[in-house]
Amino acid sequence: AIQMTQSPSSLSASVGDTVTITCRASQGIGNDLGWYQKRPGKAPKLLIYEASTLQIGVPSRFSGSGSGTDFILTISSLQPEDFATYYCLQDHNYPQGTFGGGTEVNIK
Amino acid sequence: EVQLVQSGAEVKNPGESLKISCRGSGSRFTTYWIAWVRQVPGKDLEWMGVIYPGDSDTRYSPSFQGQVSISADKSISTVYMQWSSLKASDTGMYYCVRSAGNGRLDSWGQGTLVTVSS
């Protein structure tokens, strides 16, 4: 089974900062990767799919890059509503999927 | 865009059975995969399994194989998750979501909170 290793597990940042979160797949997955935001009490929200395609309605300060085994989510100019937990998901063997371990973005 | 509406919160005793539902809107419900995702309190998202309502083809994560059962009734655009004997460790929030490939889980239900406690 494909494993997803996400790092860091948590980070502290200030409003206006740029943060990067990485996900590494245990084997090549092409660009079959999505990024999700999870806030307490809310359903997860799709931010990026196909590794770098911004979901409709998601602010452009979110961006994704990578292919194969290494992927990055970048949040530019962090906003108060961006403090949340972020997850990557791979579904290279679609329809089966695996989430990464999550990255909690906290206020410094 | 598909909309998914889940059944309400449940409180059960250990050992009881349970079936929760996820109803989809739109005539194309049978043409896409619906996945189930769990979040145990304080823990991470877990991909549990997925079903194609058109023919009930179902796949499970190894972690959940044999622990839950996913089914569908395409005549009423509804998918289900079922437990035959709940455990306290099944306590959590369960989401259904459309799975469109390329890492895309794009239409989420509102979640069903399952609490298992004696």
mmCIF file of C-alpha atoms in Angstrom, chain A residues 64-107:
data_model
loop_
_atom_site.group_PDB
_atom_site.id
_atom_site.type_symbol
_atom_site.label_atom_id
_atom_site.label_comp_id
_atom_site.label_asym_id
_atom_site.label_seq_id
_atom_site.Cartn_x
_atom_site.Cartn_y
_atom_site.Cartn_z
ATOM 1 C CA GLY A 64 0.490 23.185 -4.838
ATOM 2 C CA SER A 65 3.462 21.722 -6.627
ATOM 3 C CA GLY A 66 5.280 18.460 -7.166
ATOM 4 C CA SER A 67 4.882 15.154 -8.918
ATOM 5 C CA GLY A 68 6.085 11.607 -8.472
ATOM 6 C CA THR A 69 6.915 11.275 -4.788
ATOM 7 C CA ASP A 70 7.389 14.798 -3.417
ATOM 8 C CA PHE A 71 4.674 17.426 -3.095
ATOM 9 C CA ILE A 72 4.378 20.855 -1.499
ATOM 10 C CA LEU A 73 1.457 22.973 -0.357
ATOM 11 C CA THR A 74 2.315 26.657 -0.029
ATOM 12 C CA ILE A 75 0.134 29.199 1.732
ATOM 13 C CA SER A 76 1.235 32.736 0.971
ATOM 14 C CA SER A 77 0.290 35.673 3.176
ATOM 15 C CA LEU A 78 -1.336 33.556 5.863
ATOM 16 C CA GLN A 79 -4.769 34.801 6.931
ATOM 17 C CA PRO A 80 -6.499 34.277 10.309
ATOM 18 C CA GLU A 81 -8.933 31.798 8.748
ATOM 19 C CA ASP A 82 -6.015 29.671 7.499
ATOM 20 C CA PHE A 83 -5.096 28.432 10.967
ATOM 21 C CA ALA A 84 -6.269 24.836 10.633
ATOM 22 C CA THR A 85 -4.991 21.334 9.981
ATOM 23 C CA TYR A 86 -3.934 20.394 6.455
ATOM 24 C CA TYR A 87 -3.874 16.934 4.904
ATOM 25 C CA CYS A 88 -2.644 15.474 1.663
ATOM 26 C CA LEU A 89 -4.479 12.598 -0.016
ATOM 27 C CA GLN A 90 -3.225 10.268 -2.742
ATOM 28 C CA ASP A 91 -5.474 8.112 -4.907
ATOM 29 C CA HIS A 92 -2.980 6.800 -7.442
ATOM 30 C CA ASN A 93 -4.682 3.399 -7.283
ATOM 31 C CA TYR A 94 -8.065 5.069 -7.753
ATOM 32 C CA PRO A 95 -10.589 4.681 -6.263
ATOM 33 C CA GLN A 96 -8.510 3.679 -3.232
ATOM 34 C CA GLY A 97 -6.920 6.508 -1.260
ATOM 35 C CA THR A 98 -4.638 7.333 1.641
ATOM 36 C CA PHE A 99 -4.323 10.481 3.710
ATOM 37 C CA GLY A 100 -1.098 11.891 5.037
ATOM 38 C CA GLY A 101 -0.688 12.385 8.781
ATOM 39 C CA GLY A 102 -1.757 16.032 8.878
ATOM 40 C CA THR A 103 -0.032 19.350 9.614
ATOM 41 C CA GLU A 104 -1.497 21.647 12.242
ATOM 42 C CA VAL A 105 -0.872 25.323 11.496
ATOM 43 C CA ASN A 106 -0.966 27.319 14.739
ATOM 44 C CA ILE A 107 -0.799 30.994 15.526
#
